[in-house]
Coordinates of C-alpha atoms in Angstrom, one line a residue:
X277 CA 0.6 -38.1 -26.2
X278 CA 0.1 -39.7 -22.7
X279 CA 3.5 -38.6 -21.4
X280 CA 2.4 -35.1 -22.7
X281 CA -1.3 -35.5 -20.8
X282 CA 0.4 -36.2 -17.6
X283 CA 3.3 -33.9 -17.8
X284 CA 0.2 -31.1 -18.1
X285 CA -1.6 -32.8 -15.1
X286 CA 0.8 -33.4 -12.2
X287 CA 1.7 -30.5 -10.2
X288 CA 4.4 -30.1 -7.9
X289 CA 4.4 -30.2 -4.1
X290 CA 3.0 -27.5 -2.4
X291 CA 5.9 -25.6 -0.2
X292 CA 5.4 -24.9 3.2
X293 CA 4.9 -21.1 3.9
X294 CA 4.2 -21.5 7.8
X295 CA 8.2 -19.3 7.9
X296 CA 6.3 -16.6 5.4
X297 CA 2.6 -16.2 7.2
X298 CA 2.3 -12.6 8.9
X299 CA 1.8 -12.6 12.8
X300 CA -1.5 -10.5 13.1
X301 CA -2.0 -9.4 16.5
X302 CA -5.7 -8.1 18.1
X303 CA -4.8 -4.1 18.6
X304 CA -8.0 -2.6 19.5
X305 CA -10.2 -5.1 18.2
X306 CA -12.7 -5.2 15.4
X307 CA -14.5 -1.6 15.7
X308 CA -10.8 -0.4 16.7
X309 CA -10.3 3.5 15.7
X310 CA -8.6 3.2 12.2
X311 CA -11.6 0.5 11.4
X312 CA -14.2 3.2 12.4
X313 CA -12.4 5.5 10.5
X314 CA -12.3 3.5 7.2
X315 CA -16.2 3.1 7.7
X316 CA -16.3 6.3 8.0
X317 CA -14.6 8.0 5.2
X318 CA -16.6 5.3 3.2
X319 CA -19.6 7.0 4.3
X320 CA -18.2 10.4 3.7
X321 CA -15.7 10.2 0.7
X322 CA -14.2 13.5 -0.3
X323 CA -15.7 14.7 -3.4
X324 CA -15.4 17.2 -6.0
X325 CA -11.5 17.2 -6.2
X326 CA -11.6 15.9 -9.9
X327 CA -13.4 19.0 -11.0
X328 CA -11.1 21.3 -9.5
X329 CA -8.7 23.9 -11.6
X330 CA -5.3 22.1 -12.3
X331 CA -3.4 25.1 -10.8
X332 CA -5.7 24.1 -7.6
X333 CA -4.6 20.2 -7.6
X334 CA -0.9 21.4 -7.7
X335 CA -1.5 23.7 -4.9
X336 CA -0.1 26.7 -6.8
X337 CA 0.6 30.0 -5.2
X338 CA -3.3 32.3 -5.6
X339 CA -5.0 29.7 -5.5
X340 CA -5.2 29.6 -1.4
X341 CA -9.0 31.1 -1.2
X342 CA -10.1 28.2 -3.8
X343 CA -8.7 25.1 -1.3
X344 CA -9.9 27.0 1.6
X345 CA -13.4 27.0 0.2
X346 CA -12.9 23.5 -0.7
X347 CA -11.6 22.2 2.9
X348 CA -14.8 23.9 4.3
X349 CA -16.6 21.6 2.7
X350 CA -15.4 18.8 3.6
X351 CA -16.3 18.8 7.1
X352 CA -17.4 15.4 7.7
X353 CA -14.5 13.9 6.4
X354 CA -12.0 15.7 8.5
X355 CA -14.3 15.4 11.6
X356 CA -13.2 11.5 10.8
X357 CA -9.8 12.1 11.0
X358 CA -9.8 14.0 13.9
X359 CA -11.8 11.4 15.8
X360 CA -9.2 9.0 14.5
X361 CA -6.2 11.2 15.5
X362 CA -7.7 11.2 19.2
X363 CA -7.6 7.6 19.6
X364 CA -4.6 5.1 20.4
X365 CA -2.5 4.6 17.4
X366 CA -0.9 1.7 19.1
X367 CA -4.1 -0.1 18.6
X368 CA -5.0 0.8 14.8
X369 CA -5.2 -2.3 12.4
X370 CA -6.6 -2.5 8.7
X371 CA -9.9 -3.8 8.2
X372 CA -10.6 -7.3 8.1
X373 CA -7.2 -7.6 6.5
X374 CA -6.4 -11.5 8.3
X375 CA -9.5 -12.7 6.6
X376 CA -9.7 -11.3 3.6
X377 CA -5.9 -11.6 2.2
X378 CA -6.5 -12.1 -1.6
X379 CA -6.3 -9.9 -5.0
X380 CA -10.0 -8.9 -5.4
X381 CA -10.1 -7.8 -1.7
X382 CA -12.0 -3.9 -2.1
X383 CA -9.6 -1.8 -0.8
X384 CA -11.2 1.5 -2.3
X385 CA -11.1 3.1 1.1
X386 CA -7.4 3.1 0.8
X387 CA -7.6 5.6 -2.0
X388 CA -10.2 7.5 -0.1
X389 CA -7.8 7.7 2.9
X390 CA -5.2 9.5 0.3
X391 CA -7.6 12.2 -0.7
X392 CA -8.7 13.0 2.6
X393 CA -4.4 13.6 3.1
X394 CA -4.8 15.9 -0.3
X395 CA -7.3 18.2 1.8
X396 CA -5.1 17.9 4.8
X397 CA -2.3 19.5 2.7
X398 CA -4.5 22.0 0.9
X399 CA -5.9 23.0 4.6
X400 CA -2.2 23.8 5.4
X401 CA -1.4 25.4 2.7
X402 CA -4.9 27.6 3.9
X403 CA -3.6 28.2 6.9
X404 CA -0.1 29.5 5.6
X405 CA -1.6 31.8 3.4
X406 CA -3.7 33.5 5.8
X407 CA -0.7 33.7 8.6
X408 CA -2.0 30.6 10.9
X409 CA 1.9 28.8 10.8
X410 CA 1.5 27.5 14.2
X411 CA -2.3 25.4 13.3
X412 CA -0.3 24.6 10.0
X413 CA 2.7 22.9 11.1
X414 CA 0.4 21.0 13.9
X415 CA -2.1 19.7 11.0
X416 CA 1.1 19.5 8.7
X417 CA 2.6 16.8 12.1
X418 CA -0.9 15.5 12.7
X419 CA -0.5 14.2 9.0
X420 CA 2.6 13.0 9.2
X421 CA 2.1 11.2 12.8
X422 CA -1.0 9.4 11.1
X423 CA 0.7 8.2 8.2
X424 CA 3.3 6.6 10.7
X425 CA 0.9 5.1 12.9
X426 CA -0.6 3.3 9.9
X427 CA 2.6 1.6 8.6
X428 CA 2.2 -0.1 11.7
X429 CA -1.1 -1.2 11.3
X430 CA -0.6 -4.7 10.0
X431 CA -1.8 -4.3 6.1
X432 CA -1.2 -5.6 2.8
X433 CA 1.6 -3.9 0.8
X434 CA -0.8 -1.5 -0.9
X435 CA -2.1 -0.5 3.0
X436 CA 2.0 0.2 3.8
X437 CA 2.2 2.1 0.2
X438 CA -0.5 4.4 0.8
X439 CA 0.2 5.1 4.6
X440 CA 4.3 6.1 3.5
X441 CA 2.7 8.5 1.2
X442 CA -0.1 10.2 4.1
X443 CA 3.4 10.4 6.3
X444 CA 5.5 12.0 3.2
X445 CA 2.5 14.4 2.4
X446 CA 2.3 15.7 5.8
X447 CA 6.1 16.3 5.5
X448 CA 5.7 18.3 2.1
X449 CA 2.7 19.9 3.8
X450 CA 5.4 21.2 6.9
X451 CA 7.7 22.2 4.6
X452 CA 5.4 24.5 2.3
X453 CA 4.4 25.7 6.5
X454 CA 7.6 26.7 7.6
X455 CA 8.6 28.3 4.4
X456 CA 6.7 31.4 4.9
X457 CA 7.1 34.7 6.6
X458 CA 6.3 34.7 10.3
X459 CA 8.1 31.5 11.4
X460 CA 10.2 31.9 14.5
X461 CA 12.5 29.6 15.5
X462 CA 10.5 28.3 18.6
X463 CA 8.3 26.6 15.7
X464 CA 11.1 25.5 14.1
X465 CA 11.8 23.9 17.0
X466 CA 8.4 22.6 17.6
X467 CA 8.1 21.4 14.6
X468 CA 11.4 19.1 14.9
X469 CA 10.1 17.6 18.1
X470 CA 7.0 17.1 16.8
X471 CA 8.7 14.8 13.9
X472 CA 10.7 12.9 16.7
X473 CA 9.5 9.5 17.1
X474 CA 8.3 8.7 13.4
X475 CA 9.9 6.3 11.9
X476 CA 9.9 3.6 8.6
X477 CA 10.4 0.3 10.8
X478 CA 11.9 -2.5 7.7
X479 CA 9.6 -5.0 9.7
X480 CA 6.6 -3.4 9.2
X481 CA 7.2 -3.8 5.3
X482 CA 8.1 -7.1 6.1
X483 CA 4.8 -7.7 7.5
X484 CA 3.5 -6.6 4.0
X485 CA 5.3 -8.6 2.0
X486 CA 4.0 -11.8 4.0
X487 CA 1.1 -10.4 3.2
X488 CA 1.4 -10.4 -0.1
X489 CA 2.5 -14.3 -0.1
X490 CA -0.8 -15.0 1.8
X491 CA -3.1 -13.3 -0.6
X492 CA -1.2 -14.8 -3.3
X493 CA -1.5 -18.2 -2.2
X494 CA -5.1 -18.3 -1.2
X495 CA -6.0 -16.4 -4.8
X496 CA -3.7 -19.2 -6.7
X497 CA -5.7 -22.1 -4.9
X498 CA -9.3 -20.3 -5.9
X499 CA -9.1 -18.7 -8.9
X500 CA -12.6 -20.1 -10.0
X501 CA -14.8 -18.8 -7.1
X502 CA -13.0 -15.7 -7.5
X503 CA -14.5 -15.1 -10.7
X504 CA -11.0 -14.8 -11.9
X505 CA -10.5 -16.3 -15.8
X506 CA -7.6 -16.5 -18.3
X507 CA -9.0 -13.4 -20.4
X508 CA -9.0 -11.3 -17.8
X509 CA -5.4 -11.3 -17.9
X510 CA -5.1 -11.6 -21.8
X511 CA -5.0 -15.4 -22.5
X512 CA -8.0 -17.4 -24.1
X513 CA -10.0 -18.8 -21.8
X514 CA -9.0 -22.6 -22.5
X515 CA -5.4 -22.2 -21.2
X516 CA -6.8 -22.0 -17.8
X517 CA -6.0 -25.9 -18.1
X518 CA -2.3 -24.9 -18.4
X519 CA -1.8 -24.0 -14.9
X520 CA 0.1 -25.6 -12.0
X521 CA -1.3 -23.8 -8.9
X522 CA 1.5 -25.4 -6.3
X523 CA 4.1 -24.7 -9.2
X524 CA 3.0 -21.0 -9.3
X525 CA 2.5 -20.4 -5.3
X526 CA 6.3 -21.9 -4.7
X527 CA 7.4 -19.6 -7.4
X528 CA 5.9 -16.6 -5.9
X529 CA 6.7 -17.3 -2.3
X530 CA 10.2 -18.0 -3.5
X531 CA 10.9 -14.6 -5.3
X532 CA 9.9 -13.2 -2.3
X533 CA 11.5 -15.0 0.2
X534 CA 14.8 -13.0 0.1
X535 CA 13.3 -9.9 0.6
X536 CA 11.5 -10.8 3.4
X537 CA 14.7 -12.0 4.8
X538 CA 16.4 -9.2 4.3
X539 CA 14.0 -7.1 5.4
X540 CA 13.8 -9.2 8.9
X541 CA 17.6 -8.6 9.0
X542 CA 17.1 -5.1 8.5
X543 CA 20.1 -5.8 5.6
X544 CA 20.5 -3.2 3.6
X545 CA 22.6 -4.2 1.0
X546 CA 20.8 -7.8 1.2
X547 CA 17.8 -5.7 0.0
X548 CA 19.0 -3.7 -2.0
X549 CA 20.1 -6.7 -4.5
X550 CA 17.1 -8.6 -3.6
X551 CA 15.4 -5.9 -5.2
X552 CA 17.5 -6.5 -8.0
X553 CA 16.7 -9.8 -8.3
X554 CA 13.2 -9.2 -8.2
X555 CA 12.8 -6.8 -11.2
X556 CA 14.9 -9.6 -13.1
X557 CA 12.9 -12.1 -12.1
X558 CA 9.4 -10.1 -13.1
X559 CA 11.3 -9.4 -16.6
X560 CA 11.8 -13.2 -17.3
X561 CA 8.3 -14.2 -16.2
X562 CA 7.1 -11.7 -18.6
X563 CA 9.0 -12.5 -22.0
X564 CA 6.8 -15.5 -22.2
X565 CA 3.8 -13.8 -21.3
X566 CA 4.0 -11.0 -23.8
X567 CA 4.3 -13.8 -26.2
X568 CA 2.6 -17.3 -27.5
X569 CA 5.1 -19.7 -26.4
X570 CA 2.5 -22.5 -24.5
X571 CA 4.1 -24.8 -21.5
X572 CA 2.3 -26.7 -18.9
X573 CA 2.1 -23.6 -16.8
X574 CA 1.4 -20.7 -19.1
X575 CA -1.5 -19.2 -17.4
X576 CA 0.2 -19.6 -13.8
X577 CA 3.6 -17.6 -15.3
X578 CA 1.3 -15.0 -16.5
X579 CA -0.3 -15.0 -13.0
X580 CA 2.9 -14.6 -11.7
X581 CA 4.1 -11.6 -14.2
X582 CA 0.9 -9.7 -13.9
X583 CA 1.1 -9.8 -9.8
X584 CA 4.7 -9.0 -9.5
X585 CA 4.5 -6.7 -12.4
X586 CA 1.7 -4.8 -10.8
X587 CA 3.7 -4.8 -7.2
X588 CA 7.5 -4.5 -8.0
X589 CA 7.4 -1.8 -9.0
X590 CA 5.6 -0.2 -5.8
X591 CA 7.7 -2.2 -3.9
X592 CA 10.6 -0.8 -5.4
X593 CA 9.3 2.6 -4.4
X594 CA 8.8 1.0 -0.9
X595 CA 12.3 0.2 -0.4
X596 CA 13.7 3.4 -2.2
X597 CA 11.4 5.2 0.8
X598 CA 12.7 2.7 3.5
X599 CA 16.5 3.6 3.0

């Protein structure tokens, strides 16, 4: 019964993840554009867009006059972006991301940054319609050029997530521009040059990933003043005892580890099968999970399912994109 008491008790020695830590650097400071500009979609969200015909939301051809009206509305929120598209991109970084690395971080302005990418595209398919090809293949490339600029912004693997899909939006939105009638070759050609440049850099996911083991770690080691419980996650409350914090951050950090190797390597087929690994790895953690088998670190395995269970899969989609 003792040896049972202690085996519950004693953790394991917490790894060193000095090799794993992200290097933040300053960019433009604080109040730096892309801070400004998450402030200020905050303050002007786009609304509405939930309310609108479905044949609207997939951008359907007849439908141009209804986003047009709806773009025109939105005038705050795209006076935002272009305040943010005439600053240094070079010096955009996330929020308070270096202080505030852990799961109940509010990133709802992320989402908001989306939508405002949504009435970019509908503004392009506008502009198509009514003959404008040049303005729309430079919004379509103002899209795309943000989106880039903010996978390099130093964020959090939701943050690199959201900015790939801003980039690939304002590629769809370029495509649906330069599909029309009207478009000569000389905006063909701009339109190539204009995509010159943009690129998917593998350390800039890397940078997410270390992220990721940051947030992790710091979440693990204060669960409590998090407000985070056992049945939030579907356990009963009193397995929070079966939990071996250090146990659970090495775990983590050491699922990760190979990707983030690979991914400094810029090692494709490195990871590609650390990928591989990963999912396996998620699928073993979660057997136990989905069912009552109790150990001495039950509620840290279902930590560890639910956060890489929730990510993986993204981060799947994150490579997928990268290659």
């Amino acid at each position: 019964m003792l040896l049972g008491a202690v085996l519950i008790v004693v953790d394991d020695p917490l790894e060193d993840d000095a090799n794993l830590r992200p290097h933040f650097t300053p960019g433009g400071g604080k109040n730096n554009a892309l801070a400004v500009f998450v402030q200020d979609i905050q303050a002007h969200p786009v609304e509405g867009y939930d309310k609108l015909p479905k044949e609207v939301k997939e951008k359907r051809p007849g439908t141009e006059a209804i986003m047009r009206a709806f773009v025109n509305k939105e005038a705050e929120a795209l006076k935002a972006f272009d305040k943010l598209m005439a600053s240094n991109s070079s010096e955009w970084r996330w929020p308070d991301i270096e202080q505030n690395l852990k799961i109940t971080a509010d990133h709802s302005y992320i989402s908001k940054s989306l939508m405002l990418a949504t009435v970019k595209d509908m503004e392009v398919r506008a502009l198509t319609h009514e003959g404008k090809h040049q303005e729309a293949v430079r919004q379509s490339l103002r899209v795309a050029r943000c989106g880039s600029a903010m996978l390099h912004s130093e964020g959090e693997l939701i943050h690199w997530l959201i900015a790939a899909k801003i980039w690939r939006s304002g590629e769809a939105a370029l495509e649906s521009a330069l599909s029309g009638t009207g478009v000569t070759p000389e905006l063909l050609r701009d339109a190539q040059e204009g995509l010159t440049g943009l690129e998917l850099r593998t350390s800039d996911l890397g940078f997410a990933y270390r992220a990721e083991v940051v947030g992790f770690r710091h979440t693990i080691l204060n669960l409590q003043s998090l407000g985070i419980s056992p049945s939030q996650i579907g356990l009963r409350n009193w397995e929070s005892v079966l939990l071996k914090p250090h146990r659970t951050i090495n775990a983590y950090q050491n699922a990760l580890k190979p990707t983030i190797r690979a991914l400094d390597q810029v090692n494709w087929a490195m990871i590609r099968e650390s990928s591989t690994k990963l999912r396996a790895l998620v699928f073993e953690w979660d057997e136990p999970a989905k069912g009552f088998q109790l150990s001495a670190n039950t509620y840290g395995t279902k930590l560890l399912s639910v956060s890489l269970g929730m990510s993986e899969p993204s981060a799947t989609k994150a490579l997928a994109t990268t290659a």
